[in-house]
Amino acid sequence: MAMNVVVLVKQVPDTNAIKIERASGTVQPGGQHVISSYDQYAIEAAIRLKEAHGAEVTVLTLGPAGAKDALSRALAMGADKAIHLVTANPNASDTLAVAEAMAGHLRGLNPDIVLAGQGSDDYEGNQVGPQVAELLGLPVVSNVNGLEWAPVGQLTLTRDIEDGRQTVEVAPPVVLLAISGLNEPRYPSLKGIMAAKKKPTEQIATDVPVASERIAWSEPVAPEQTIAGVMVRDVPAAEAAKQLAGWLREQKLI
Amino acid sequence: MAEPERHSGTVLAVAESDRGGALRPVSWEMVTAGRAVADAIGGPLVALLFGSGVGDAAGLLGAAGADRVLCADDPGLANANSEAASAVLVDAIAAVRPSVVLIPGTTLGRDYAPRVAARLRAGLAADAVALAVDGDALVATRPVFGGRVQTEVRLRGPGARLVTVHPGSFPAASPQDGVPQAIEGLTVALGDLETRVRVRDTVAAASGPVDLDRATIVVGGGRGLKEAGNFGLVEELATSLDGVVGATRAVTDAGWRPHHEQIGQTGRTVAPRLYVAVGVSGAIQHLVGIQGSDYIVAINRDPDAPIFKIASFGIVGDLFEVVPALIDELKP
Ligand SMILES: Cc1cc2nc3c(=O)[nH]c(=O)nc-3n(C[C@H](O)[C@H](O)[C@H](O)COP(=O)(O)OP(=O)(O)OC[C@H]3O[C@@H](n4cnc5c(N)ncnc54)[C@H](O)[C@@H]3O)c2cc1C
Ligand SMILES: Nc1ncnc2c1ncn2[C@@H]1O[C@H](COP(=O)(O)O)[C@@H](O)[C@H]1O
C-alpha cells in the first residue's frame, strides 16, 4: 500500500511585507498571506517521496477561511488532497490546543509520515511539531535538512545540531520537521493549478479553545533599540558612505 | 479530570552536555536564570543534568549556584532524543514538583520541552530572552516575527510552568562561586525510547579555510544581495577593507557561496575587529556567530532589521547604492 504522508501547513502573513508602526511599535501585517516558509520545504519533501516511491499526500491546515489559499497552493504543487480545519485565528490559541486539534484528525488518517515546518514564520514556537508527535505517541526528528527513503523501509535524515551535522535513521511512523536546505520548493505549474481545482478539500468547522488560564500573551511590539550605535538614515547613499568611511577611520578600523 | 497538583516554589533548571559529556555554555546561563527566578519567588533552585558519564559535570552545577543537583547518568542517554529526554524530565518534575522549569533553547531542548508540556498539559513559553516574576505570573519575553518584535508570555496556574531559554540571553554563572555540591542520582526507565531514532553519525561542523576564523575584518553577505552574481559587490568591499567574505545560511543554502563560509549557529563563529553585514537581517542564529566582533556595521534597507540592534554603525539604505559608494570612499 502506498505510504500515507500528511503535511501540516500554516498560513502566515508575509513576514517580508509586515511593517512595524513606529509610534506604537506594533506589527501591521501588510501584503498577502503565504505558506509559512519551512512548511514549503515539508510539502516539497512529501511530493518528492510520492514521485520517487509512491505516496498519498494530504495537506492539513488549521486556520481561518482564507487559509484555503495555502491548501490550494499545496495541491497545485502536487499534494493529493486537503483538509481544512476552519477556525477564526489559530494564533489566539496555545500551541497545545492547536496541536490537539490537529492530532485529533491525524489519528483517523493513520499517517506513516507527518511532515511539518520546524517553526512558523510568525510565532516561531517550534512547538506544534513535537506536540503533535507526543500526542500521537510518535518519535520526532527536528531540523531535517536531508531526507532519503533508504535503507528499505526506513528514512535516513540529516539534521544540523550544535555538535555538527547528524545523520539518523528512523522507521515510520514518525514526525519530521523541515528546515531550509532540505530542498528547493517548486512553483506550482499551470497544469498543477488546473489539476488542483479538481482535488478534494474537506472543510471541518473546528472549535479551538483560546488562550487559557495557564498561558496568555501580549500583542507583539518592537523592543527598544538596545545598543546606542550610530544610525544613519534618510540620507543619500553617497553621504551615508562618506559618514561610514569617516567613522571607520575614527575607530582606526581602516 | 483530576485537579492539577499544586506545586512548591521550586525552580528546576535543566542543563545540557555535549557529546563528550562536557557542559554546554548554555548550562551556566541556565543556572543564572534559574537562580534569579528562584530568588524572586523565594524557592530553591534544583539543577538537572542527564547524559552518559556526566556525573562530574553535574557536580559543577551545584558549585555554580544550584541548591540541589539531580543527575540521570545512563549510557542510553549518550545521544538522547526527545522521547528519552522527555522521560527524564517528567520523572524529575515528579520528584521535585517545581513551579517553574527552565529548559535550554537548544535543538534538543526545543524538541523535548513541547513534548513534556503536552504530556503534563502545562503552559510553555518558547525561546525566552528575559524572565520576570509578576505577582503569581511568570513572564517570559520572547522574539516573534523573525526577531523584529517581542511578546510577553504570562504563565500561571498551580502546576509546573515550562520555559525554553534562548542561549546567550543570561550571563554565565561560574562554578567557582560556592561549594561543590553532591549530586542525587535519578534513575529513569528508558525502555525502547532511545532506539526508535538511531543516530548513525555526527560530523563536526565543517571547517573551511582558517582565514575566516582569524580574519580581523569580515564582510558578511545575506539574502539581500538577491543573487549569486551580486556577491561580487561583497568581494569587492572585502578587498577594499582588506577583509574576507562570509555569508548567512540563506546564502549558503541557496548555493551562492560555499558552505564553509556560513557564519552562525550551524556554521562558523567569527570574532573580528570589524564585521560588516550587508543585506543580512540579523536572525538570532546568525548573531550568535558574530557577537564576539568588536564592531559591527550593518547596511540594510529595513530600519527594523534585528541586525541594527547590535550594530555599532548602521546605514538604513539600499545596499546596491550604499556599497558601491562605500567602495568609492575607501579608494586611496
Ligand atoms: C536550526 C537553525 C540553524 C540556523 N543556523 C544559521 C546559521 O548558522 N547562520 C545563519 O546565517 N543562519 C542560520 N539559520 C537561518 C536564520 O534563521 C536566517 O534564516 C538566516 O540567517 C537569514 O539570512 P539572511 O539574513 O541572509 O536573509 P533574510 O533574513 O532574508 O534577510 C535579508 C535582509 O536583506 C535586506 N535587504 C533586502 N534587499 C536589500 C537591499 N536592496 N538593500 C539592503 N538590504 C536589503 C532585508 O531587509 C533583510 O533584512 C538557522 C536557522 C535554523 C532554524
Ligand atoms: N494552524 C496550523 N495549521 C497547520 N499547521 C500548523 C499550524 N500551526 C503550526 N503548524 C505546523 O507546525 C509547525 C511549527 O509551528 P510553531 O510551533 O507555531 O512554530 C509549522 O511550521 C506547521 O507545519
XYZ file of C-alpha atoms and ligand atoms in Angstrom:
662
model
C 0.000 0.000 0.000
C 1.206 3.443 -0.801
C 2.698 5.441 2.018
C 0.391 7.866 3.729
C 2.057 11.260 4.183
C 0.387 14.217 5.893
C 1.879 17.706 5.793
C 0.916 20.355 8.368
C 0.697 23.678 6.594
C 0.234 27.004 8.333
C -0.773 30.163 6.567
C 1.018 33.268 7.861
C 1.304 36.948 6.974
C 4.205 37.502 4.574
C 6.928 38.431 7.064
C 8.803 40.332 4.361
C 5.789 42.599 3.978
C 4.954 43.298 7.613
C 5.586 46.820 8.790
C 6.231 47.920 12.319
C 4.332 51.025 13.233
C 6.981 53.231 14.770
C 4.812 55.100 17.272
C 3.163 52.090 18.895
C 5.801 49.512 17.977
C 3.080 47.125 16.843
C 3.080 44.855 13.811
C 0.950 45.810 10.836
C 0.646 42.784 8.591
C 0.763 44.180 5.062
C 0.833 42.225 1.846
C -0.568 38.784 1.363
C -0.811 35.664 3.370
C 1.549 32.899 2.365
C 2.543 29.375 3.354
C 4.968 29.564 6.268
C 8.420 29.146 4.732
C 9.572 25.912 6.385
C 6.227 24.296 5.550
C 7.039 24.736 1.864
C 10.080 22.501 2.302
C 7.852 19.999 4.069
C 5.352 19.995 1.183
C 8.126 19.621 -1.390
C 9.652 16.728 0.556
C 6.282 14.946 0.631
C 5.748 15.389 -3.094
C 9.250 14.078 -3.820
C 8.558 10.994 -1.689
C 5.408 10.467 -3.719
C 7.181 10.893 -7.046
C 10.060 8.600 -6.133
C 8.349 5.895 -4.103
C 4.609 6.361 -4.335
C 2.646 8.015 -1.548
C -0.620 9.723 -0.951
C -0.009 13.284 0.239
C -2.614 15.044 2.371
C -2.167 18.651 3.465
C -3.779 19.749 6.699
C -4.249 23.274 7.968
C -5.955 24.841 10.948
C -6.892 28.387 10.140
C -9.444 30.945 9.021
C -11.440 30.721 5.781
C -8.628 32.445 3.870
C -6.208 29.656 4.736
C -7.757 27.620 1.916
C -5.410 29.531 -0.413
C -2.465 27.863 1.300
C -4.094 24.476 0.702
C -4.825 25.282 -2.950
C -1.192 26.147 -3.477
C -0.046 22.914 -1.860
C -2.478 20.956 -4.064
C -1.171 22.811 -7.106
C 2.368 21.850 -6.125
C 1.277 18.210 -6.205
C -0.425 17.201 -2.957
C -3.407 14.875 -3.454
C -5.994 16.130 -1.028
C -6.544 18.753 1.609
C -8.201 19.061 4.974
C -9.112 22.480 6.298
C -9.910 22.709 9.989
C -11.678 26.034 9.966
C -11.141 28.232 12.998
C -11.052 32.012 13.324
C -7.486 32.601 14.493
C -5.107 29.804 15.457
C -2.694 32.367 16.904
C -5.245 33.166 19.596
C -4.759 29.663 20.992
C -1.954 27.969 22.837
C 0.134 25.707 20.581
C -1.025 22.752 22.647
C -4.650 23.449 21.739
C -3.605 23.762 18.083
C -1.638 20.524 18.264
C -4.537 18.738 19.955
C -6.990 19.860 17.288
C -4.717 18.580 14.534
C -3.705 15.395 16.349
C -7.385 14.533 16.717
C -7.739 14.385 12.931
C -4.352 12.852 12.306
C -5.275 9.809 14.387
C -8.050 8.977 11.975
C -5.731 9.400 8.987
C -3.206 6.957 10.403
C -0.184 8.564 8.683
C 3.149 6.861 8.074
C 4.933 10.190 7.950
C 3.802 13.544 9.301
C 5.826 16.434 7.903
C 5.702 19.925 9.401
C 7.848 23.026 9.485
C 10.376 23.377 12.276
C 8.806 26.675 13.280
C 6.187 29.008 11.867
C 7.266 32.348 10.378
C 5.040 34.425 12.617
C 5.006 32.976 16.131
C 8.017 30.664 15.805
C 7.047 28.476 18.680
C 8.815 25.404 17.343
C 6.222 23.636 19.443
C 3.429 22.282 17.311
C 5.540 19.573 15.632
C 6.900 17.930 18.803
C 3.490 18.324 20.486
C 1.710 16.560 17.648
C 4.339 13.812 17.888
C 3.782 13.489 21.633
C 0.007 13.352 21.277
C 0.315 10.642 18.610
C 2.985 8.777 20.574
C 5.490 9.103 17.720
C 9.181 9.929 17.589
C 10.101 13.299 16.111
C 13.151 14.288 14.104
C 13.629 18.046 14.016
C 15.759 20.403 11.912
C 15.715 17.995 8.972
C 17.713 19.254 6.003
C 18.299 15.972 4.212
C 15.886 13.084 3.604
C 16.325 9.757 1.877
C 13.928 6.805 1.771
C 16.605 4.199 2.443
C 17.611 1.640 3.567
C 14.446 -0.291 2.686
C 11.551 0.640 4.931
C 13.455 3.402 6.671
C 14.276 7.040 6.415
C 17.794 8.400 6.589
C 17.746 12.013 7.685
C 20.384 14.666 8.150
C 19.963 17.493 10.594
C 22.035 20.363 11.877
C 22.586 20.404 15.604
C 25.026 22.161 17.921
C 27.586 19.347 17.563
C 27.547 19.457 13.782
C 25.698 17.577 11.081
C 23.968 14.486 12.376
C 22.674 11.547 10.364
C 19.858 9.489 11.886
C 17.757 6.535 10.801
C 14.158 6.015 11.745
C 11.348 3.769 10.598
C 7.839 5.221 10.114
C 5.543 6.192 11.680
C 7.403 9.383 12.526
C 7.030 13.169 12.622
C 9.654 15.121 10.636
C 10.282 18.850 10.971
C 11.735 20.568 7.926
C 14.142 23.495 7.717
C 15.677 25.335 4.795
C 18.252 23.453 2.758
C 16.063 20.342 2.623
C 15.097 21.011 -0.993
C 14.073 23.724 -3.417
C 10.268 24.044 -3.193
C 8.734 24.080 -6.654
C 6.415 26.707 -8.055
C 3.013 25.330 -8.993
C 2.770 24.818 -12.753
C -0.266 25.957 -14.720
C -1.181 22.306 -15.156
C -0.827 21.821 -11.413
C -3.075 24.788 -10.710
C -5.766 23.420 -13.048
C -5.484 19.941 -11.564
C -5.756 21.341 -8.027
C -9.263 22.608 -8.719
C -10.443 19.014 -9.048
C -8.726 17.717 -5.944
C -10.825 17.194 -2.812
C -10.704 19.680 0.064
C -12.588 18.720 3.173
C -13.709 21.584 5.394
C -14.397 20.928 9.058
C -15.511 23.636 11.459
C -13.215 23.321 14.453
C -13.509 24.848 17.849
C -10.114 25.528 19.395
C -10.069 26.868 22.937
C -8.385 30.286 23.039
C -5.670 31.375 25.463
C -6.320 29.669 28.737
C -5.674 30.281 32.374
C -2.288 28.616 32.189
C -0.906 30.772 29.394
C -1.589 34.184 27.841
C 0.451 36.608 25.792
C 0.625 40.239 24.771
C 0.430 41.762 21.308
C 3.866 41.784 19.660
C 5.716 45.081 19.992
C 9.110 46.270 18.816
C 11.654 46.228 21.633
C 13.649 49.344 22.455
C 16.864 49.578 20.466
C 19.331 48.242 22.985
C 22.693 49.374 21.651
C 23.316 53.056 21.255
C 25.075 52.739 17.919
C 25.285 55.388 15.230
C 22.311 55.137 12.872
C 22.334 56.837 9.515
C 19.036 57.035 7.690
C 17.171 59.180 5.225
C 20.363 60.455 3.630
C 21.613 59.784 0.088
C 23.818 56.712 -0.290
C 26.927 58.745 -1.109
C 26.542 60.782 2.090
C 25.914 57.672 4.200
C 29.007 56.012 2.707
C 31.091 59.089 3.473
C 29.955 59.122 7.115
C 30.726 55.427 7.468
C 34.183 55.783 5.934
C 34.861 58.676 8.347
C 33.678 56.597 11.303
C 35.832 53.616 10.261
C 38.880 55.922 10.194
C 37.979 57.432 13.567
C 37.759 53.972 15.127
C 41.064 53.115 13.433
C 39.427 50.161 11.707
C 40.991 51.151 8.382
C -10.049 15.343 35.049
C -8.217 15.440 38.381
C -7.255 18.773 39.910
C -3.765 19.701 38.761
C -1.233 19.284 41.510
C -0.270 22.438 43.322
C 3.472 22.795 43.159
C 6.036 24.243 45.555
C 8.071 27.361 44.826
C 10.901 25.246 43.483
C 12.661 26.147 40.235
C 14.083 23.314 38.155
C 16.776 24.391 35.701
C 17.874 21.824 33.142
C 21.454 21.843 31.895
C 22.858 20.159 28.787
C 26.103 18.443 27.978
C 27.734 17.970 24.606
C 28.632 14.646 23.006
C 31.813 14.483 25.061
C 29.866 14.844 28.325
C 31.088 18.413 28.985
C 28.557 21.088 29.916
C 27.450 23.286 27.050
C 27.934 27.008 27.733
C 24.157 27.441 27.953
C 24.183 25.336 31.139
C 25.839 28.129 33.106
C 23.278 30.557 31.765
C 20.506 28.250 32.958
C 21.928 28.417 36.488
C 21.921 32.224 36.361
C 18.374 32.355 35.000
C 17.188 29.735 37.483
C 18.808 31.475 40.430
C 17.147 34.776 39.502
C 13.684 33.231 39.245
C 14.165 31.135 42.396
C 15.220 34.199 44.371
C 12.262 36.177 43.026
C 9.756 33.556 44.168
C 11.692 32.630 47.278
C 12.180 28.947 46.456
C 15.144 26.627 46.000
C 16.937 26.047 42.696
C 17.346 22.442 41.590
C 19.549 21.718 38.583
C 19.148 18.662 36.361
C 21.687 17.116 34.031
C 21.220 13.935 32.016
C 23.553 12.087 29.711
C 26.205 9.426 29.802
C 29.215 9.911 32.062
C 28.060 13.330 33.203
C 28.364 12.941 36.985
C 31.379 15.223 37.356
C 29.868 17.875 35.130
C 26.671 17.769 37.194
C 28.584 18.444 40.410
C 29.791 21.709 38.939
C 26.223 22.972 38.630
C 25.956 22.887 42.403
C 29.209 24.803 42.655
C 27.779 27.408 40.310
C 24.748 28.132 42.459
C 22.140 25.362 42.363
C 20.864 24.270 45.792
C 20.417 20.659 44.673
C 21.570 18.749 41.624
C 19.787 15.798 40.054
C 21.725 13.684 37.628
C 20.408 10.958 35.324
C 23.539 9.199 34.165
C 22.821 6.337 31.774
C 24.693 5.014 28.723
C 21.296 5.005 26.999
C 21.264 8.799 27.253
C 24.527 9.324 25.342
C 22.666 10.568 22.272
C 19.429 11.460 23.994
C 16.488 12.004 21.670
C 13.359 13.931 22.504
C 11.480 10.940 23.857
C 14.219 9.816 26.218
C 14.833 13.377 27.363
C 11.091 13.807 27.972
C 11.034 10.681 30.126
C 13.882 12.082 32.236
C 12.274 15.461 32.671
C 8.850 14.064 33.515
C 10.455 11.930 36.233
C 12.451 14.872 37.569
C 9.322 17.012 37.712
C 7.527 14.251 39.608
C 10.438 14.098 42.045
C 10.841 17.812 42.869
C 7.398 19.206 41.922
C 8.727 22.523 40.653
C 6.617 25.607 39.939
C 8.953 26.675 37.149
C 11.019 24.528 34.766
C 13.690 26.225 32.674
C 14.961 24.265 29.676
C 17.792 25.317 27.380
C 16.552 26.525 23.998
C 18.911 24.191 22.183
C 17.987 21.834 19.358
C 17.269 19.105 21.891
C 15.557 21.375 24.422
C 13.185 22.643 21.769
C 12.336 19.037 20.924
C 11.502 17.733 24.386
C 10.090 20.823 26.123
C 6.942 20.851 23.926
C 6.536 17.093 24.423
C 6.669 17.423 28.187
C 4.273 20.397 28.088
C 1.848 18.255 26.078
C 2.172 15.333 28.467
C 1.654 17.428 31.601
C -0.775 19.839 29.913
C 1.486 22.625 31.105
C 1.962 26.084 29.642
C 5.200 26.514 27.696
C 6.831 29.768 26.646
C 9.376 29.165 23.881
C 12.745 30.794 23.476
C 12.650 33.372 26.266
C 15.260 36.122 26.185
C 14.176 37.600 29.531
C 12.228 36.375 32.567
C 10.368 38.186 35.322
C 8.048 37.304 38.161
C 4.914 39.436 38.353
C 2.583 38.511 41.206
C 1.536 34.927 40.571
C 2.674 35.004 36.936
C 5.990 34.092 35.388
C 6.553 36.469 32.491
C 8.771 35.359 29.605
C 9.783 37.792 26.880
C 10.295 36.167 23.505
C 11.050 37.289 19.955
C 8.480 36.640 17.219
C 8.202 37.568 13.532
C 11.869 36.840 12.828
C 13.106 38.656 15.921
C 11.770 42.007 14.808
C 9.234 42.233 17.625
C 8.670 40.619 21.003
C 5.747 39.383 23.029
C 5.370 38.746 26.729
C 4.048 35.322 27.633
C 2.431 35.024 31.071
C 2.394 31.596 32.646
C 0.103 30.912 35.569
C -1.502 28.047 37.367
C -0.769 25.545 40.061
C 1.371 23.064 38.142
C 4.788 23.303 36.515
C 5.244 26.172 34.059
C 7.758 25.484 31.335
C 10.079 27.889 29.554
C 12.813 27.288 26.998
C 15.545 29.872 27.431
C 17.291 31.314 24.410
C 21.048 30.606 24.565
C 23.082 33.743 25.133
C 20.323 35.600 26.978
C 21.702 35.352 30.511
C 25.235 35.804 31.826
C 27.090 32.590 32.593
C 27.322 31.546 36.254
C 30.721 30.323 37.241
C 31.389 27.088 39.128
C 33.897 28.784 41.458
C 31.149 30.672 43.300
C 30.427 28.229 46.081
C 30.990 24.818 47.468
C 30.832 21.871 45.068
C 27.610 20.012 45.669
C 26.901 16.372 45.950
C 24.582 15.065 43.262
C 21.453 12.974 43.614
C 21.028 10.172 41.123
C 17.824 9.943 39.135
C 17.055 6.568 37.584
C 14.852 6.563 34.521
C 13.350 3.568 32.762
C 14.050 4.247 29.097
C 12.557 1.099 27.547
C 12.812 1.317 23.757
C 12.551 5.116 23.691
C 16.200 5.572 22.987
C 16.262 3.274 19.970
C 13.380 4.495 17.842
C 15.596 7.158 16.291
C 19.113 5.799 15.694
C 21.990 8.228 15.394
C 24.295 6.939 12.657
C 26.957 9.617 12.942
C 27.623 13.238 13.790
C 30.195 15.157 11.812
C 31.592 18.278 13.452
C 30.542 21.474 11.677
C 32.597 21.750 8.514
C 35.808 23.661 8.932
C 36.882 25.701 5.959
C 39.793 27.977 5.307
C 41.276 29.303 8.532
C 41.216 32.893 7.357
C 37.548 33.373 8.254
C 38.205 32.387 11.870
C 41.279 34.569 12.220
C 40.355 37.499 9.995
C 40.362 40.938 11.581
C 37.761 42.173 9.112
C 34.874 40.074 7.791
C 32.225 41.208 5.319
C 29.140 39.020 5.585
C 26.611 38.966 2.761
C 22.971 37.955 3.116
C 19.917 37.242 1.023
C 19.544 40.978 0.423
C 22.094 40.525 -2.363
C 19.330 38.862 -4.373
C 21.523 36.533 -6.443
C 24.904 34.837 -6.559
C 26.236 37.213 -9.202
C 25.826 40.222 -6.924
C 28.249 38.757 -4.409
C 30.947 40.481 -6.470
C 29.958 43.598 -4.500
C 30.707 41.883 -1.198
C 34.015 40.556 -2.533
C 34.997 43.984 -3.741
C 34.122 45.575 -0.410
C 36.065 42.885 1.424
C 39.071 43.549 -0.785
C 38.982 47.292 -0.216
C 38.766 46.715 3.563
C 41.462 44.068 3.434
C 38.990 41.549 4.871
C 37.433 38.219 3.940
C 33.963 37.161 2.834
C 31.417 35.334 4.969
C 27.744 34.581 4.395
C 24.439 33.780 6.056
C 22.841 30.407 5.873
C 20.200 31.711 3.469
C 23.072 32.398 1.087
C 24.956 29.125 1.502
C 21.722 27.119 1.320
C 20.923 28.821 -1.959
C 24.348 27.768 -3.221
C 25.523 31.352 -3.813
C 28.539 30.720 -1.605
C 30.252 27.565 -0.311
C 29.015 26.094 2.967
C 32.277 26.669 4.802
C 31.655 30.408 4.565
C 28.459 30.172 6.595
C 28.592 32.095 9.849
C 26.283 31.376 12.772
C 24.823 28.721 14.991
C 25.331 25.917 12.500
C 28.300 27.500 10.782
C 31.442 29.222 11.909
C 31.952 31.631 14.757
C 33.938 34.718 13.898
C 35.444 37.304 16.233
C 36.968 40.005 14.060
C 37.720 43.626 14.924
C 35.072 44.587 12.385
C 32.108 42.700 10.937
C 30.218 44.345 8.088
C 26.757 42.874 7.500
C 25.415 43.547 4.014
C 21.784 42.647 3.322
C 21.727 40.482 6.453
C 18.578 40.567 8.597
C 20.329 39.527 11.795
C 18.428 36.360 12.680
C 19.389 35.129 16.112
C 21.111 32.061 14.607
C 23.380 34.346 12.612
C 24.016 36.735 15.500
C 25.425 34.007 17.739
C 28.233 33.605 15.203
C 29.204 37.289 15.126
C 28.555 38.576 18.614
C 32.240 38.338 19.505
C 33.070 41.051 16.943
C 34.487 44.304 18.367
C 32.483 46.451 15.945
C 29.518 45.589 13.783
C 28.459 47.682 10.808
C 25.118 46.950 9.149
C 23.751 48.030 5.792
C 20.098 47.125 5.386
C 17.097 48.855 3.910
C 14.748 47.738 6.686
C 15.060 50.052 9.712
C 13.549 47.323 11.898
C 16.007 44.605 10.887
C 17.290 42.999 14.103
C 20.896 43.413 12.948
C 20.623 47.115 13.837
C 20.124 46.193 17.467
C 23.694 45.050 17.767
C 25.242 47.353 15.186
C 27.786 49.947 16.265
C 27.152 51.750 12.971
C 24.052 51.197 10.871
C 23.012 52.545 7.496
C 19.385 52.243 6.529
C 19.538 52.152 2.759
C 19.746 50.149 -0.434
C 22.921 48.104 -0.412
C 23.159 48.342 -4.197
C 23.645 52.106 -3.778
C 25.485 52.237 -0.459
C 28.108 49.536 -1.077
C 29.411 50.927 -4.399
C 29.543 54.410 -2.818
C 31.457 52.982 0.134
C 33.923 51.189 -2.127
C 34.493 54.558 -3.819
C 35.060 56.268 -0.468
C 37.610 53.667 0.530
C 39.737 54.160 -2.588
C 43.087 55.571 -1.545
C 18.445 25.498 13.460
C 18.799 26.678 12.606
C 20.112 26.997 12.432
C 20.472 28.100 11.681
N 21.787 28.397 11.544
C 22.124 29.508 10.876
C 23.494 29.880 10.767
O 24.406 29.194 11.243
N 23.793 31.017 10.109
C 22.837 31.810 9.541
O 23.189 32.855 8.958
N 21.546 31.472 9.604
C 21.175 30.335 10.254
N 19.860 29.989 10.294
C 18.906 30.721 9.449
C 18.465 32.033 10.046
O 17.329 31.782 10.867
C 18.046 33.021 8.944
O 17.064 32.432 8.128
C 19.195 33.496 8.063
O 20.300 33.915 8.836
C 18.720 34.644 7.216
O 19.706 35.015 6.297
P 19.721 36.458 5.667
O 19.887 37.489 6.712
O 20.729 36.411 4.585
O 18.310 36.547 4.928
P 16.994 37.332 5.281
O 16.550 37.072 6.655
O 16.066 37.071 4.163
O 17.439 38.859 5.252
C 17.747 39.579 4.110
C 17.892 41.035 4.530
O 18.317 41.808 3.424
C 17.670 43.052 3.452
N 17.639 43.582 2.102
C 16.945 43.084 1.043
N 17.208 43.824 -0.048
C 18.066 44.794 0.334
C 18.689 45.877 -0.339
N 18.491 46.092 -1.662
N 19.490 46.703 0.356
C 19.706 46.487 1.694
N 19.154 45.480 2.374
C 18.345 44.648 1.700
C 16.297 42.758 4.013
O 15.753 43.934 4.620
C 16.598 41.656 5.031
O 16.799 42.194 6.328
C 19.480 28.891 11.047
C 18.144 28.568 11.215
C 17.795 27.485 11.980
C 16.341 27.184 12.156
N -2.513 26.386 12.461
C -1.701 25.463 11.912
N -2.136 24.704 10.864
C -1.324 23.782 10.298
N -0.079 23.556 10.695
C 0.412 24.281 11.720
C -0.369 25.261 12.384
N 0.386 25.810 13.372
C 1.585 25.206 13.301
N 1.609 24.280 12.323
C 2.726 23.401 11.925
O 3.665 23.375 12.968
C 4.895 23.988 12.562
C 5.522 24.726 13.712
O 4.698 25.766 14.176
P 5.016 26.593 15.505
O 5.043 25.637 16.626
O 3.917 27.592 15.597
O 6.352 27.245 15.290
C 4.516 24.843 11.370
O 5.635 25.068 10.518
C 3.432 23.999 10.719
O 3.983 22.941 9.956
